Coordinates of C-alpha atoms in Angstrom, one line a residue:
X1 CA 122.6 32.0 43.3
X2 CA 123.9 35.5 43.5
X3 CA 121.8 38.2 45.3
X4 CA 122.3 41.9 44.4
X5 CA 120.7 44.7 46.3
X6 CA 121.1 48.3 44.9
X7 CA 123.7 47.1 42.4
X8 CA 123.5 46.6 38.7
X9 CA 124.6 43.7 36.4
X10 CA 128.0 44.4 34.9
X11 CA 131.0 42.7 33.5
X12 CA 131.0 39.1 32.3
X13 CA 129.0 37.7 35.2
X14 CA 126.4 36.0 33.0
X15 CA 129.0 34.4 30.8
X16 CA 130.8 33.0 33.8
X17 CA 127.6 31.6 35.2
X18 CA 126.6 30.1 31.9
X19 CA 130.0 28.4 31.7
X20 CA 129.6 27.0 35.2
X21 CA 126.0 25.8 34.4
X22 CA 127.1 24.2 31.1
X23 CA 129.9 22.3 33.0
X24 CA 127.4 21.1 35.6
X25 CA 124.9 20.1 32.9
X26 CA 122.3 22.5 34.2
X27 CA 119.8 23.2 31.3
X28 CA 119.1 26.8 30.1
X29 CA 115.5 26.4 31.2
X30 CA 116.7 26.3 34.9
X31 CA 118.6 29.6 34.8
X32 CA 116.6 32.5 36.3
X33 CA 117.2 36.2 36.5
X34 CA 114.8 37.2 39.3
X35 CA 113.9 40.8 40.0
X36 CA 111.1 42.9 41.5
X37 CA 109.6 43.1 38.1
X38 CA 110.3 42.2 34.5
X39 CA 111.9 45.5 33.5
X40 CA 114.8 45.1 31.1
X41 CA 118.3 45.5 32.6
X42 CA 121.7 46.2 30.9
X43 CA 123.5 43.1 29.7
X44 CA 120.4 41.0 30.2
X45 CA 120.9 37.5 28.8
X46 CA 118.1 36.7 26.4
X47 CA 118.1 33.0 27.2
X48 CA 117.7 33.4 31.0
X49 CA 114.1 33.3 32.3
X50 CA 112.6 36.6 33.5
X51 CA 109.2 35.1 34.3
X52 CA 109.8 34.7 38.0
X53 CA 109.7 37.8 40.2
X54 CA 111.0 38.2 43.8
X55 CA 107.4 38.3 45.1
X56 CA 106.6 35.1 43.1
X57 CA 109.6 33.3 44.4
X58 CA 108.9 34.2 48.0
X59 CA 105.2 33.4 47.7
X60 CA 106.0 29.9 46.3
X61 CA 107.8 29.1 49.5
X62 CA 104.4 29.3 51.2
X63 CA 103.7 25.8 49.8
X64 CA 106.9 24.3 51.3
X65 CA 106.3 21.3 53.6
X66 CA 108.9 22.9 56.0
X67 CA 107.4 25.0 58.7
X68 CA 110.4 27.3 59.0
X69 CA 110.6 27.9 55.2
X70 CA 106.9 28.9 55.2
X71 CA 107.4 31.3 58.2
X72 CA 110.5 32.9 56.6
X73 CA 108.7 33.3 53.2
X74 CA 105.8 35.1 54.8
X75 CA 108.1 37.5 56.7
X76 CA 110.4 38.0 53.7
X77 CA 107.5 38.8 51.4
X78 CA 106.1 41.3 53.9
X79 CA 109.5 43.1 54.0
X80 CA 109.9 43.0 50.3
X81 CA 106.3 44.4 49.7
X82 CA 107.0 47.2 52.1
X83 CA 110.3 48.1 50.5
X84 CA 108.8 47.9 47.0
X85 CA 106.0 50.3 48.1
X86 CA 108.6 52.7 49.5
X87 CA 110.8 52.5 46.4
X88 CA 108.1 53.2 43.8
X89 CA 105.4 55.1 45.8
X90 CA 105.1 58.7 46.7
X91 CA 108.5 60.2 47.4
X92 CA 107.5 61.5 50.9
X93 CA 106.7 57.9 52.0
X94 CA 110.2 56.6 51.6
X95 CA 111.5 56.2 55.1
X96 CA 115.0 54.8 54.6
X97 CA 118.0 55.7 52.6
X98 CA 118.1 52.3 50.9
X99 CA 114.8 52.9 49.2
X100 CA 116.2 56.1 47.8
X101 CA 119.2 54.3 46.4
X102 CA 117.0 51.6 44.8
X103 CA 114.5 54.2 43.5
X104 CA 117.2 56.4 41.9
X105 CA 119.1 53.4 40.4
X106 CA 115.9 52.4 38.6
X107 CA 115.2 56.0 37.7
X108 CA 118.7 56.2 36.2
X109 CA 118.3 53.1 34.0
X110 CA 114.9 54.3 32.8
X111 CA 116.0 57.8 31.9
X112 CA 119.4 56.8 30.5
X113 CA 117.7 54.6 27.9
X114 CA 115.9 57.6 26.4
X115 CA 118.4 60.4 27.1
X116 CA 119.4 62.7 24.3
X117 CA 122.7 61.8 22.5
X118 CA 125.7 63.5 24.2
X119 CA 124.2 63.1 27.7
X120 CA 126.8 61.8 30.2
X121 CA 125.7 60.0 33.4
X122 CA 127.8 60.0 36.6
X123 CA 128.2 56.3 37.4
X124 CA 128.7 56.8 41.1
X125 CA 125.1 58.0 41.7
X126 CA 126.1 59.6 45.0
X127 CA 126.3 63.3 45.9
X128 CA 129.3 64.7 47.6
X129 CA 127.4 64.3 50.9
X130 CA 126.9 60.6 50.2
X131 CA 123.2 60.8 49.4
X132 CA 121.6 58.8 46.6
X133 CA 121.8 61.1 43.6
X134 CA 121.4 60.9 39.8
X135 CA 123.7 63.4 38.0
X136 CA 123.9 63.8 34.2
X137 CA 125.5 66.6 32.1
X138 CA 126.3 67.8 28.6
X139 CA 129.6 69.4 27.5
X140 CA 129.2 73.0 26.1
X141 CA 131.4 75.5 24.4
X142 CA 131.9 77.3 27.8
X143 CA 131.8 74.4 30.2
X144 CA 129.0 72.0 31.0
X145 CA 125.3 72.0 31.9
X146 CA 124.1 69.6 34.6
X147 CA 120.9 68.0 35.7
X148 CA 120.7 66.3 39.1
X149 CA 117.9 64.8 41.1
X150 CA 118.2 64.1 44.8
X151 CA 116.2 64.2 48.0
X152 CA 116.1 67.7 49.3
X153 CA 118.5 68.1 52.3
X154 CA 118.6 64.3 52.9
X155 CA 120.7 64.8 56.1
X156 CA 118.5 67.5 57.6
X157 CA 117.6 66.6 61.2
X158 CA 114.2 68.3 60.6
X159 CA 113.3 66.6 57.3
X160 CA 115.7 63.8 56.6
X161 CA 114.4 61.2 54.2
X162 CA 110.9 62.6 54.7
X163 CA 111.7 65.6 52.6
X164 CA 110.7 65.8 48.9
X165 CA 113.0 65.3 45.9
X166 CA 114.3 68.2 43.8
X167 CA 115.8 68.6 40.4
X168 CA 118.7 70.9 40.0
X169 CA 119.8 72.5 36.7
X170 CA 123.2 74.0 36.8
X171 CA 126.1 75.4 34.7
X172 CA 129.8 75.2 35.4
X173 CA 133.3 75.6 34.1
X174 CA 135.8 72.8 34.8
X175 CA 138.5 74.0 37.3
X176 CA 137.0 77.5 37.5
X177 CA 136.6 79.6 40.6
X178 CA 133.1 80.0 42.2
X179 CA 133.2 83.6 41.0
X180 CA 133.7 82.5 37.3
X181 CA 130.9 79.9 37.7
X182 CA 128.7 82.6 39.2
X183 CA 129.4 84.9 36.3
X184 CA 128.4 82.2 33.8
X185 CA 125.2 81.5 35.8
X186 CA 124.4 85.2 35.8
X187 CA 124.9 85.3 32.1
X188 CA 122.3 82.5 31.7
X189 CA 120.1 83.3 34.6
X190 CA 117.0 83.5 32.5
X191 CA 117.6 80.1 31.0
X192 CA 118.5 78.6 34.4
X193 CA 115.4 79.8 36.1
X194 CA 112.9 77.2 37.3
X195 CA 110.0 78.9 35.4
X196 CA 111.9 78.6 32.1
X197 CA 112.4 74.8 32.6
X198 CA 108.8 74.3 33.7
X199 CA 107.5 76.3 30.7
X200 CA 109.6 74.1 28.4
X201 CA 108.6 70.9 30.1
X202 CA 104.8 71.6 29.9
X203 CA 101.8 71.2 32.1
X204 CA 102.4 67.7 33.2
X205 CA 105.7 68.6 34.8
X206 CA 104.3 71.9 36.0
X207 CA 101.8 70.1 38.1
X208 CA 104.6 68.2 39.9
X209 CA 106.7 71.2 40.8
X210 CA 106.3 73.4 43.9
X211 CA 105.9 77.1 42.9
X212 CA 106.5 76.5 39.2
X213 CA 106.3 80.3 38.5
X214 CA 109.3 81.1 40.7
X215 CA 112.9 81.3 39.5
X216 CA 114.2 78.5 41.9
X217 CA 117.4 80.3 42.9
X218 CA 118.7 80.4 46.5
X219 CA 117.9 83.7 48.2
X220 CA 120.8 83.7 50.7
X221 CA 124.2 84.9 49.7
X222 CA 126.8 82.3 48.9
X223 CA 130.5 82.9 48.7
X224 CA 130.3 86.6 48.6
X225 CA 128.4 87.6 45.5
X226 CA 125.1 85.8 46.1
X227 CA 125.1 83.9 42.9
X228 CA 122.7 80.9 42.7
X229 CA 124.8 78.1 44.1
X230 CA 124.6 74.3 43.9
X231 CA 127.3 71.7 43.8
X232 CA 127.8 69.1 41.0
X233 CA 130.3 66.3 40.6
X234 CA 132.8 68.0 38.4
X235 CA 134.0 70.7 40.8
X236 CA 130.9 72.7 41.4
X237 CA 128.0 74.2 39.5
X238 CA 125.6 77.2 39.6
X239 CA 121.9 77.0 39.0
X240 CA 118.4 76.7 40.3
X241 CA 116.2 73.9 41.6
X242 CA 112.7 72.5 41.0
X243 CA 111.3 70.9 44.2
X244 CA 108.9 68.1 43.4
X245 CA 105.7 67.7 45.3
X246 CA 105.6 65.0 47.9
X247 CA 102.9 63.1 46.0
X248 CA 105.0 62.3 43.0
X249 CA 105.8 58.6 42.4
X250 CA 108.6 56.9 40.5
X251 CA 106.9 57.3 37.1
X252 CA 106.4 61.1 37.8
X253 CA 110.1 61.4 38.6
X254 CA 111.1 59.7 35.4
X255 CA 108.9 62.1 33.4
X256 CA 110.3 65.2 35.2
X257 CA 113.9 64.2 35.1
X258 CA 113.6 63.1 31.4
X259 CA 112.3 66.6 30.7
X260 CA 115.3 68.1 32.5
X261 CA 117.7 66.0 30.3
X262 CA 115.9 67.3 27.2
X263 CA 116.0 70.8 28.5
X264 CA 119.8 70.7 28.7
X265 CA 119.9 70.4 25.0
X266 CA 118.4 73.9 24.7
X267 CA 121.3 75.5 26.5
X268 CA 122.1 78.8 24.7
X269 CA 125.6 78.3 23.3
X270 CA 127.7 81.4 23.0

């Protein structure tokens, strides 16, 4: 048994386990890949059973003749049920950073599967501040365009993990100064504006976004010229944000972020 929490399947792990099981004479029917649900995962072995979920596994221990096993199963199932609710329910209900990491990892796998060709996902899935973050971008003739989703100010003492999520759409030039990034953002300010993205995404996403008619740029000055400023993985980026309502769930976030990835393909090349 190997237990993974907030980590994906990778490498040749399944092949190694199959070789070990074959050597021990363990039949294929006794090899289980247990998860919170039956969603497909990368590198999933087709001959391993996906019929057993974590909740089903824990619940089955309630029938154990061992008193301690039954007690542990009840408590473990309670903890898992609470974590699953936090990881898939309304964003504002998530109370711990772990649920953010799990939620966004699942969001990444669901959106990456349908992302437009040419979309590059950052494998670290962490912001520069260490918060759970999904970052994807496209190369352009003058740099790159980026879409990020992350909890708004996750380290804020006032809001913390109780704050809503936001999607950021940015432009940037590899190795450029903030001023050069800002000039590129000013050049594409109309395209970068929140209202432009929302209009493109349609009424479903519009209902998820706070103040969809606004431009979504920061109002305070940043680094002198007051360009709209957000940071991306590849040295920095300039752009706007769309704050999601606190009532959105995981499926809503998938819809909104998938729309953002599609929106990147409309970037006005020069």
